XYZ file of C-alpha atoms in Angstrom:
683
model
C -80.794 -37.666 39.627
C -78.857 -35.761 42.443
C -79.314 -38.146 45.520
C -79.925 -35.862 48.838
C -78.868 -37.611 51.832
C -80.547 -35.494 55.075
C -77.913 -35.478 57.891
C -78.946 -37.599 61.061
C -78.184 -35.455 63.687
C -77.509 -36.824 67.483
C -76.992 -33.612 69.428
C -74.646 -30.796 69.079
C -72.901 -28.230 70.816
C -73.212 -24.426 70.855
C -69.750 -23.395 71.709
C -71.108 -20.782 73.515
C -67.265 -19.755 75.155
C -65.807 -19.365 71.347
C -69.071 -17.430 69.608
C -69.737 -15.326 73.000
C -66.228 -14.527 73.074
C -66.204 -13.986 69.115
C -69.315 -11.659 69.010
C -67.626 -10.017 71.738
C -70.655 -11.121 74.523
C -68.394 -13.488 76.616
C -69.172 -10.759 79.766
C -72.811 -11.574 79.764
C -71.196 -14.941 80.929
C -70.876 -18.764 78.272
C -73.440 -20.870 79.793
C -76.074 -19.506 76.879
C -75.478 -18.684 72.930
C -75.687 -14.634 72.813
C -74.347 -13.610 69.125
C -74.598 -10.342 66.972
C -76.450 -9.950 63.690
C -74.964 -10.295 60.457
C -71.771 -12.100 62.125
C -71.302 -16.130 61.683
C -71.032 -18.081 64.745
C -70.294 -21.914 64.802
C -72.492 -24.861 65.574
C -70.797 -28.270 65.890
C -72.844 -31.449 64.880
C -72.053 -34.797 66.176
C -74.146 -37.418 63.639
C -75.931 -40.662 64.574
C -74.677 -42.423 61.305
C -73.431 -41.592 58.246
C -71.142 -38.852 57.295
C -71.074 -35.128 55.458
C -71.039 -35.687 51.773
C -70.210 -32.209 49.884
C -73.347 -31.788 47.558
C -75.510 -34.203 48.119
C -75.858 -33.965 52.036
C -79.014 -31.644 53.127
C -80.088 -29.855 55.991
C -82.959 -27.625 56.610
C -83.005 -24.901 59.057
C -85.876 -22.570 60.463
C -85.021 -19.954 62.637
C -87.850 -17.910 64.312
C -88.454 -14.917 67.000
C -91.826 -13.481 68.562
C -94.834 -15.428 69.539
C -95.997 -15.049 65.807
C -92.980 -15.588 63.416
C -93.913 -14.787 59.864
C -91.231 -14.955 56.667
C -93.133 -11.539 55.644
C -92.039 -9.477 58.686
C -88.710 -10.661 58.862
C -89.265 -13.064 62.411
C -89.234 -16.309 60.096
C -86.342 -17.780 58.065
C -86.030 -21.445 56.546
C -82.802 -21.741 54.623
C -80.383 -25.226 54.182
C -76.748 -25.408 53.432
C -74.622 -23.807 50.789
C -71.308 -23.420 49.636
C -70.476 -20.396 51.946
C -71.516 -18.218 54.231
C -73.806 -15.285 52.833
C -73.769 -12.261 55.440
C -76.377 -10.504 53.709
C -79.015 -13.112 54.486
C -79.766 -16.065 56.811
C -77.509 -18.736 55.306
C -75.252 -21.798 56.666
C -72.385 -23.293 55.657
C -70.494 -26.365 56.496
C -66.937 -25.437 57.263
C -65.118 -29.142 58.103
C -66.245 -32.301 58.806
C -63.697 -34.509 60.184
C -64.925 -36.380 63.834
C -67.891 -34.071 63.992
C -69.460 -31.572 61.466
C -68.798 -27.756 61.910
C -71.729 -26.106 60.921
C -71.693 -22.223 60.463
C -74.442 -20.020 60.619
C -75.287 -16.055 59.938
C -77.787 -13.876 60.527
C -78.818 -10.832 58.126
C -77.694 -7.710 59.629
C -81.029 -6.212 59.872
C -82.462 -9.250 61.606
C -84.466 -8.469 64.587
C -82.879 -8.229 68.267
C -84.225 -10.257 70.729
C -84.295 -14.696 71.592
C -84.822 -16.621 68.509
C -85.066 -20.549 68.578
C -83.176 -22.328 65.715
C -84.604 -25.605 64.163
C -81.894 -28.213 63.148
C -84.071 -30.275 60.326
C -86.107 -32.670 62.820
C -82.931 -33.057 65.110
C -84.801 -30.781 67.216
C -84.142 -26.696 68.467
C -81.584 -24.753 70.045
C -82.578 -20.683 71.548
C -79.803 -18.410 71.185
C -80.344 -14.488 71.788
C -79.074 -12.135 69.054
C -78.015 -8.866 69.473
C -77.560 -5.533 67.458
C -73.981 -5.435 66.096
C -71.834 -2.258 65.987
C -69.031 -3.846 64.371
C -71.096 -5.082 61.283
C -71.035 -2.930 58.810
C -74.067 -3.817 57.337
C -75.823 -3.221 60.661
C -77.546 0.055 61.256
C -75.540 1.105 64.555
C -72.353 0.052 62.813
C -69.450 2.260 64.319
C -65.982 2.922 63.196
C -62.786 2.911 65.817
C -62.284 0.411 68.019
C -61.673 2.925 70.791
C -64.782 4.173 70.669
C -66.783 0.979 70.899
C -64.674 0.098 74.155
C -66.169 3.315 75.224
C -69.583 3.562 74.316
C -70.706 -0.780 73.947
C -68.172 -2.603 75.727
C -67.468 -0.207 79.104
C -69.435 -1.326 82.069
C -68.877 1.824 84.053
C -68.994 6.115 83.423
C -68.899 9.135 84.486
C -72.146 11.536 84.171
C -71.680 15.280 84.910
C -73.192 17.100 87.185
C -73.283 19.990 89.623
C -73.197 23.171 87.269
C -71.636 24.547 84.101
C -69.513 26.804 86.596
C -68.941 23.740 88.166
C -69.343 20.909 86.799
C -68.940 17.558 89.059
C -68.161 14.290 87.628
C -70.124 11.896 89.178
C -68.896 8.006 89.043
C -71.767 5.478 87.678
C -72.085 1.791 87.167
C -73.897 0.683 84.190
C -73.321 -2.665 84.512
C -74.983 -4.298 80.939
C -73.561 -7.157 81.401
C -73.609 -8.511 84.929
C -75.877 -11.572 85.747
C -79.697 -11.043 84.644
C -79.566 -7.560 83.002
C -79.666 -8.567 79.567
C -82.813 -10.495 80.401
C -84.185 -8.094 82.298
C -83.542 -5.611 78.897
C -84.994 -8.032 76.917
C -88.193 -8.264 79.458
C -88.396 -4.636 78.993
C -88.991 -4.716 75.106
C -91.668 -7.787 75.692
C -93.240 -5.705 78.283
C -93.735 -2.665 76.152
C -97.404 -1.840 75.457
C -96.315 -1.870 71.549
C -95.368 -5.420 72.069
C -98.602 -6.359 74.111
C -100.775 -5.375 71.604
C -99.413 -6.527 68.518
C -96.549 -8.946 69.563
C -96.190 -10.140 66.091
C -95.298 -6.349 64.517
C -93.377 -5.393 67.701
C -90.859 -8.307 67.158
C -90.287 -7.360 63.418
C -89.944 -3.730 64.751
C -86.838 -5.270 66.354
C -84.791 -4.971 63.619
C -84.934 -1.147 63.449
C -82.546 0.444 66.540
C -84.954 3.815 65.927
C -88.069 1.648 66.920
C -85.668 0.307 70.234
C -84.486 3.385 70.952
C -87.946 5.014 71.220
C -89.084 1.844 73.163
C -86.343 2.180 76.103
C -87.163 5.838 76.277
C -90.795 4.857 76.586
C -90.084 2.164 79.318
C -87.601 3.773 81.242
C -89.653 5.915 82.824
C -93.127 4.299 84.216
C -95.645 7.007 83.141
C -97.722 4.740 80.144
C -96.580 1.623 81.132
C -95.011 -0.773 83.359
C -91.986 0.698 82.876
C -88.368 0.110 84.898
C -87.901 3.898 87.240
C -91.041 6.277 88.948
C -89.652 9.973 89.020
C -90.345 12.361 91.841
C -88.759 15.897 92.131
C -89.598 16.293 96.047
C -87.028 15.876 99.004
C -89.633 12.784 100.409
C -88.452 9.571 99.347
C -89.762 7.731 102.683
C -91.227 5.195 100.197
C -88.190 4.810 98.318
C -84.918 5.422 97.144
C -83.608 9.025 96.869
C -82.602 9.255 93.110
C -78.963 10.343 94.810
C -78.814 7.195 96.677
C -78.499 4.868 93.249
C -74.632 3.946 92.617
C -75.383 2.061 89.445
C -78.179 0.307 86.961
C -77.527 -3.030 88.137
C -79.822 -2.892 91.225
C -82.895 -0.582 89.323
C -83.090 -3.242 86.812
C -82.461 -6.352 89.052
C -85.517 -5.036 91.376
C -87.806 -4.007 88.258
C -87.366 -7.594 87.251
C -87.744 -9.258 90.647
C -90.884 -7.786 91.446
C -92.972 -8.512 88.127
C -92.349 -4.602 86.346
C -93.413 -3.278 89.530
C -92.076 0.653 89.072
C -88.143 1.151 91.294
C -88.846 4.325 93.273
C -87.596 6.473 92.893
C -85.233 8.527 90.004
C -84.835 11.962 88.252
C -83.125 12.757 84.866
C -79.597 11.488 85.334
C -80.693 7.905 86.992
C -83.297 7.624 83.899
C -80.559 8.695 81.799
C -78.216 5.926 82.849
C -80.305 3.346 82.860
C -81.421 3.498 79.345
C -77.562 4.080 78.556
C -77.554 0.369 80.343
C -80.398 -0.939 78.436
C -78.726 0.456 74.962
C -75.478 -0.972 75.489
C -76.547 -4.311 76.214
C -78.824 -5.049 73.371
C -75.913 -3.601 71.144
C -76.980 0.038 70.541
C -73.486 2.284 71.154
C -74.619 4.941 74.111
C -73.486 7.749 75.982
C -75.172 9.882 78.546
C -74.819 13.724 78.410
C -75.452 16.734 80.424
C -76.992 20.018 78.593
C -76.371 22.978 81.459
C -79.110 25.169 81.327
C -81.554 23.027 80.259
C -84.575 24.808 78.892
C -88.486 23.071 79.352
C -90.518 24.636 76.607
C -93.516 23.559 77.445
C -95.719 24.788 74.510
C -93.290 24.683 71.837
C -92.840 28.298 71.108
C -89.000 28.252 71.521
C -89.468 30.998 74.431
C -89.270 30.192 78.426
C -90.809 32.898 80.156
C -90.093 33.195 83.797
C -91.972 35.955 86.330
C -89.622 37.218 89.570
C -91.413 38.807 92.247
C -89.886 42.270 93.588
C -87.130 40.790 95.877
C -85.485 39.148 92.517
C -87.198 35.895 93.494
C -88.223 33.441 90.896
C -92.184 32.867 90.761
C -94.344 29.639 89.755
C -96.274 31.285 87.046
C -95.739 29.019 83.952
C -94.675 25.414 83.472
C -91.549 26.590 81.324
C -88.458 26.091 83.275
C -84.891 26.164 83.515
C -83.269 23.316 84.933
C -80.254 23.121 86.181
C -78.790 20.407 84.443
C -80.752 17.829 82.835
C -79.439 14.637 81.492
C -80.461 12.205 78.426
C -78.401 9.839 75.959
C -77.493 9.617 72.630
C -77.513 6.226 70.456
C -75.480 5.915 67.265
C -77.296 4.891 64.090
C -78.167 5.544 60.438
C -81.325 7.172 60.015
C -82.538 5.761 55.878
C -86.049 7.357 57.036
C -84.455 10.883 56.370
C -82.487 12.255 54.120
C -78.655 11.691 53.838
C -76.626 13.315 55.995
C -78.406 13.013 59.459
C -76.581 9.482 60.583
C -74.804 8.978 63.986
C -75.906 10.104 67.286
C -79.213 10.766 67.666
C -80.716 12.171 71.463
C -82.887 10.421 73.221
C -84.496 11.404 76.802
C -86.145 8.801 78.952
C -86.980 11.471 81.365
C -90.714 12.103 81.639
C -91.548 15.578 80.327
C -93.882 16.256 77.946
C -95.775 13.401 75.105
C -94.512 11.894 71.769
C -97.525 10.630 69.656
C -99.416 10.607 72.798
C -96.208 8.752 75.392
C -93.999 9.918 77.822
C -91.148 9.538 75.378
C -88.718 11.284 73.397
C -86.261 10.377 70.629
C -84.532 9.871 68.575
C -84.047 13.374 66.612
C -80.393 13.492 64.965
C -78.077 15.726 66.696
C -77.401 17.145 63.172
C -81.105 18.070 63.230
C -80.622 20.096 65.765
C -77.855 21.803 64.973
C -78.902 22.626 61.419
C -82.779 23.567 62.742
C -84.341 20.864 60.691
C -87.152 20.469 63.663
C -89.671 18.786 61.875
C -87.391 15.441 61.552
C -88.100 12.992 63.579
C -88.452 12.489 66.314
C -89.682 15.278 68.898
C -86.709 18.317 67.629
C -88.799 21.071 68.826
C -88.429 19.835 72.716
C -84.732 19.082 72.052
C -84.131 21.974 69.799
C -85.700 24.135 72.902
C -83.908 22.678 75.636
C -80.289 23.718 74.036
C -81.627 27.243 72.343
C -84.485 28.947 73.904
C -84.952 32.419 74.294
C -85.305 33.419 77.548
C -88.051 36.026 78.717
C -87.977 37.280 82.622
C -91.084 40.024 83.574
C -90.624 41.706 86.977
C -93.768 41.371 88.360
C -95.515 44.619 90.473
C -97.167 44.052 93.885
C -99.936 46.617 92.095
C -99.875 43.389 89.598
C -98.472 45.279 86.659
C -95.188 43.155 84.740
C -92.074 44.413 83.610
C -89.608 42.980 81.306
C -86.375 42.509 82.914
C -83.205 42.936 81.497
C -81.250 40.188 82.373
C -78.616 37.744 80.331
C -79.986 34.482 81.491
C -78.707 31.667 78.283
C -79.312 28.260 78.169
C -77.886 24.993 76.680
C -74.490 25.544 78.420
C -71.482 23.428 78.259
C -73.378 20.225 76.537
C -70.705 17.262 78.402
C -70.179 13.836 78.160
C -67.441 11.622 79.583
C -64.291 11.519 76.981
C -63.606 8.276 75.411
C -61.068 6.269 77.089
C -60.161 8.809 80.066
C -62.690 10.224 82.938
C -62.175 13.963 81.423
C -64.972 16.106 80.381
C -65.797 16.438 76.717
C -67.709 19.465 75.951
C -69.801 18.532 73.270
C -72.321 21.735 72.188
C -70.475 22.467 68.927
C -72.586 18.806 67.951
C -75.830 21.101 68.920
C -74.951 24.700 68.025
C -73.268 26.732 66.202
C -71.198 29.631 67.667
C -73.541 31.979 69.250
C -73.310 35.193 67.041
C -72.433 33.696 64.194
C -73.857 33.378 60.594
C -74.346 29.462 60.910
C -76.519 30.004 64.057
C -78.798 32.933 62.294
C -79.276 30.535 59.156
C -80.388 27.776 62.033
C -82.857 29.882 63.681
C -84.283 31.520 60.655
C -84.895 27.666 59.666
C -86.394 26.916 63.065
C -88.593 29.852 62.979
C -86.695 31.038 65.865
C -87.746 34.798 65.240
C -87.919 35.717 68.493
C -84.030 35.072 69.107
C -83.438 36.825 65.218
C -85.107 40.149 66.591
C -83.743 40.070 69.610
C -81.088 43.002 70.171
C -78.154 42.920 72.197
C -78.915 45.561 74.902
C -75.473 47.739 75.364
C -76.926 49.046 79.086
C -76.229 51.803 81.273
C -76.152 49.537 84.126
C -74.847 46.029 83.980
C -75.365 43.809 86.855
C -73.742 40.228 87.933
C -72.459 37.774 90.640
C -69.636 36.629 91.653
C -68.305 33.902 93.859
C -65.269 32.027 95.536
C -63.512 29.994 93.078
C -64.253 26.898 95.628
C -67.509 26.718 97.709
C -67.595 23.632 100.468
C -70.825 22.672 101.779
C -69.842 23.370 105.813
C -68.158 25.748 105.304
C -69.083 30.272 105.705
C -68.296 32.180 102.642
C -69.595 35.602 100.526
C -70.769 36.216 97.096
C -70.870 39.443 95.648
C -73.488 41.247 93.573
C -71.451 43.392 91.003
C -72.688 46.629 89.117
C -71.648 48.310 86.850
C -71.872 51.977 85.921
C -71.132 52.991 82.215
C -73.629 55.637 81.907
C -71.877 58.711 82.472
C -73.373 59.681 85.376
C -74.551 58.874 89.377
C -77.363 56.452 89.820
C -79.833 55.779 92.473
C -81.359 52.310 92.636
C -82.492 49.952 94.508
C -80.451 46.211 94.844
C -82.066 43.293 96.671
C -79.375 40.492 96.957
C -80.900 37.460 97.637
C -80.058 33.375 97.990
C -82.551 30.132 97.743
C -81.890 26.656 98.035
C -82.602 25.494 94.581
C -83.188 21.422 93.191
C -81.534 20.739 90.206
C -84.824 20.768 88.234
C -85.366 24.489 89.279
C -87.756 24.225 92.484
C -86.813 26.905 94.852
C -86.312 26.095 98.743
C -86.289 27.696 101.658
C -84.065 31.594 102.556
C -80.559 31.244 102.263
C -79.534 34.646 103.204
C -81.045 38.129 102.252
C -79.830 42.185 101.654
C -81.910 45.020 100.551
C -80.180 47.871 99.966
C -83.377 50.910 99.093
C -80.694 53.812 98.319
C -77.344 52.017 97.042
C -75.952 55.009 95.031
C -73.416 54.050 92.374
C -71.332 56.211 91.090
C -69.165 57.032 87.965
C -65.705 55.957 88.385
C -62.903 55.912 85.656
C -63.263 54.138 83.238
C -65.697 52.533 84.647
C -67.886 52.415 87.965
C -68.096 49.531 90.064
C -70.373 48.732 93.040
C -69.495 45.587 95.071
C -72.423 44.705 97.484
C -70.971 41.110 99.279
C -73.812 38.638 100.921
C -72.590 36.183 103.779
C -73.802 32.581 103.491
C -73.307 31.122 106.937
C -73.314 27.380 107.040
C -75.919 27.981 109.949
C -77.970 29.853 107.615
C -77.950 27.518 104.856
C -77.634 24.093 106.461
C -81.389 23.132 107.149
C -82.454 24.432 104.032
C -80.203 22.723 101.384
C -81.804 19.788 98.944
C -79.989 16.898 98.289
C -78.201 18.959 94.790
C -75.988 21.369 97.357
C -77.492 24.008 94.841
C -78.386 27.356 96.003
C -79.640 30.063 93.761
C -77.905 33.589 93.855
C -80.103 36.608 92.262
C -79.074 40.216 91.993
C -81.992 42.768 90.922
C -81.125 46.097 90.494
C -83.757 49.155 89.631
C -82.580 52.362 88.116
C -85.095 54.933 90.169
C -84.805 57.564 87.340
C -86.004 54.891 84.565
C -88.121 52.558 86.476
C -85.699 49.824 84.496
C -85.463 46.315 86.065
C -81.414 44.346 85.458
C -81.183 40.975 87.273
C -78.636 38.676 87.366
C -78.585 35.075 88.528
C -76.251 32.050 89.362
C -76.622 28.535 90.797
C -73.797 27.881 92.793
C -72.934 23.904 93.635
C -71.526 23.618 97.363
C -68.650 20.680 97.612
C -69.128 17.427 99.121
C -65.936 16.775 100.560
C -63.941 14.356 98.922
C -63.713 10.089 99.084
C -60.340 8.385 99.345
C -59.741 5.241 98.322
C -56.621 3.206 98.697
C -56.070 -0.074 97.308
C -54.403 -2.454 99.527
C -52.348 -5.363 97.745
C -51.927 -6.097 94.144
C -54.899 -6.042 92.001
C -55.394 -9.826 89.798
C -58.526 -11.730 88.789
C -59.847 -14.050 91.059
C -57.449 -12.627 94.017
C -59.162 -11.209 97.597
C -58.155 -7.396 97.498
C -59.490 -4.838 100.343
C -59.827 -1.011 99.665
C -59.440 1.665 102.641
C -61.835 4.239 102.314
C -61.565 7.242 104.063
C -63.482 10.809 103.982
C -63.234 13.790 106.642
C -66.327 15.470 108.367
C -66.258 18.917 106.891
C -69.019 20.109 109.112
C -68.771 22.015 112.757
C -71.272 18.827 113.820
C -70.663 15.460 114.331
C -72.025 13.070 111.486
C -74.574 10.125 112.415
C -75.414 6.874 111.203
C -72.192 6.697 108.875
C -72.195 4.006 105.929
C -70.262 3.304 103.056
C -71.899 1.867 99.767
C -69.536 -0.012 96.956
C -70.046 -1.641 94.367
C -68.345 -1.879 90.747
C -68.718 -4.201 87.770
C -66.662 -7.203 87.621
C -64.818 -6.359 90.817
C -67.709 -7.122 93.448
C -69.484 -10.088 91.615
C -72.405 -7.741 91.059
C -73.276 -7.355 94.936
C -73.552 -4.257 96.842
C -71.165 -4.183 100.024
C -72.224 -1.689 102.909
C -70.309 -0.816 105.688
C -72.046 1.079 108.930
C -69.630 2.881 111.603
C -71.027 2.429 115.021
C -70.060 5.453 116.803
C -70.576 9.603 115.542
C -67.770 10.817 113.322
C -66.834 14.023 115.245
C -65.747 17.619 113.140
C -62.950 17.508 111.457
C -61.967 13.609 111.998
C -62.318 10.532 109.613
C -64.776 8.359 108.563
C -62.996 5.219 107.420
C -63.940 1.718 107.002
C -62.227 -1.263 104.945
C -63.875 -3.368 102.619
C -62.952 -6.494 100.763
C -63.483 -7.594 96.959
C -62.463 -10.360 94.986
C -61.972 -9.408 90.916
C -63.832 -11.600 88.283
C -62.252 -9.888 85.044
C -59.301 -8.160 84.376
C -58.719 -4.822 82.546
C -59.640 -1.151 84.074
C -62.807 -1.408 86.456
C -64.413 1.515 88.667
C -65.085 1.197 92.259
C -68.148 3.396 92.976
C -68.778 4.605 96.924
C -71.308 6.220 98.716
C -71.230 7.683 101.772
C -74.565 8.448 103.680
C -75.148 10.258 106.899
C -77.721 11.963 108.973
C -75.861 15.074 108.049
C -73.921 14.679 104.659
C -75.570 12.906 102.279
C -74.748 10.989 98.996
C -71.146 11.719 98.791
C -69.922 10.195 95.692
C -66.087 8.804 95.224
C -64.693 6.218 92.880
C -61.397 4.684 92.065
C -60.174 3.465 88.793
C -58.615 0.303 89.595
C -56.352 -1.907 87.266
C -56.977 -6.072 87.350
C -53.888 -7.964 86.311
C -54.413 -11.319 84.966
């Protein structure tokens, strides 16, 4: 009969620094054990008496997570010592036993993530955090390529593209997923989600699945149905909170939510929702990136048609919930989709901005990009909404004073220059091809047929005799006066008498119109025929004195040129949004950047306006640069036109590597100017 001797454990060492570094979680700190599933970690046991005897020494271990641990749901597992580790299930094996017993423990690659308790027989138990493991081939979030993993899991800062499709503006963002307290805030997000509050045992089990967790993140980053992180607001009055433009990163947002007993943080808009969701996903171990879709359709009734109405001056009217946003941001999370047929693994679109409900909750996705591209919009989750954002057909109607409406000939398109930050650089990567086939291709027609997008299939390209478009200068800076042009081309072979209305209005990024910035109405424009083409150029002067008071924080102006042919009563519309460029923030690093060595940065911005700037303030932060804190420097005096606003700030980097110092400038007349400087910190 084999004699079994239970190990008499006096104490243990979790080897947090070694384990966390091995599991690529050391940036969270090494004071506690944070490991990734499907990968062994080491615990050193100190015995009170006796010694480890191979083949006869025993130890009963029990791992549990959640308030109602269950073997059936994978939230509880009992196991003993084996000869070697089995990475497919909970297992433990002794790897050495000289002065102490080194115990290697492994969780399965589909174990639920979160806080776990592990009992070492009768000796006691310890706690640890288990995360997804994109380095493990058996994990649903497994991703090949060390550069990609560095970018989509470990990078704590990045670029989000805003502006417009003609002028994408890179905006720096501090994701900060490894900053102090952020992982705990992310785990609290999971604990506070309504599914967990209703059935905590089932929710704990569901956390094995990144599809489930991505949906929870999408729902909990907004607060529309729950105690979520951010409250959205799309007006210009943020006096009872913080303007979405003011945020430089996710850290302050997540800490504020966690610190105030889950009170929603005021306020967010799409890029803020997306950036916070990206931070949470990366913190939990899901590869994630923020993407921007320019000319993004909001299809409120799932008919894949955006119906817009303009008045007699070509200005947009609020007649339906359908809209086209200048841009819209969401995230993509990387995972396999075993719930779907093969071929739909990889990037999945997840949208945390509250727009439409999904299964009764304000969340959206995940839906495979491949499903969007191939028109498989019945696949889970929320295919029709995302498909419409990048593919919807736009119908524009001209509403006359007598109540009649006429369809307008226009070239408005949606789903342009879908963008994300490139791997390993701050350059823009165009990923439109991941969402849609080239326009007019046979594959595109097949996709629309599959998605029942008959309107797009039946639409014929109008080869109109009259064409109108809007031309602008290459770069239009805030504070300057400049001209924009309505260009009419006459291909009819005869002279045309027309009415040309050319107007401009401030507009927010989500399509809400503001005040009038300039207007011209030519009742009897004569568009003659020249060889080979007749062109009629009408300038509209954009004066800073006219547009300054109407601009929203988005710095966007909507130009609309409406041409009415008197002989046919046909109406032609050209619309173009322009973004006014803020001045550049210059950042100069003083001294040699090294870990744990105090550094200085000189930050400068030139006033481009014709009026003085008052209440000037620079705000700076950066992961592993400013020690998780925000540095604020205010200027005591006004900055006159053409003069520099300049400050010097000091910070001490805590980690080596490539880091991003993110800067925001604010004043009474020039608000939320963003800048950054990449800094390589030496050891």
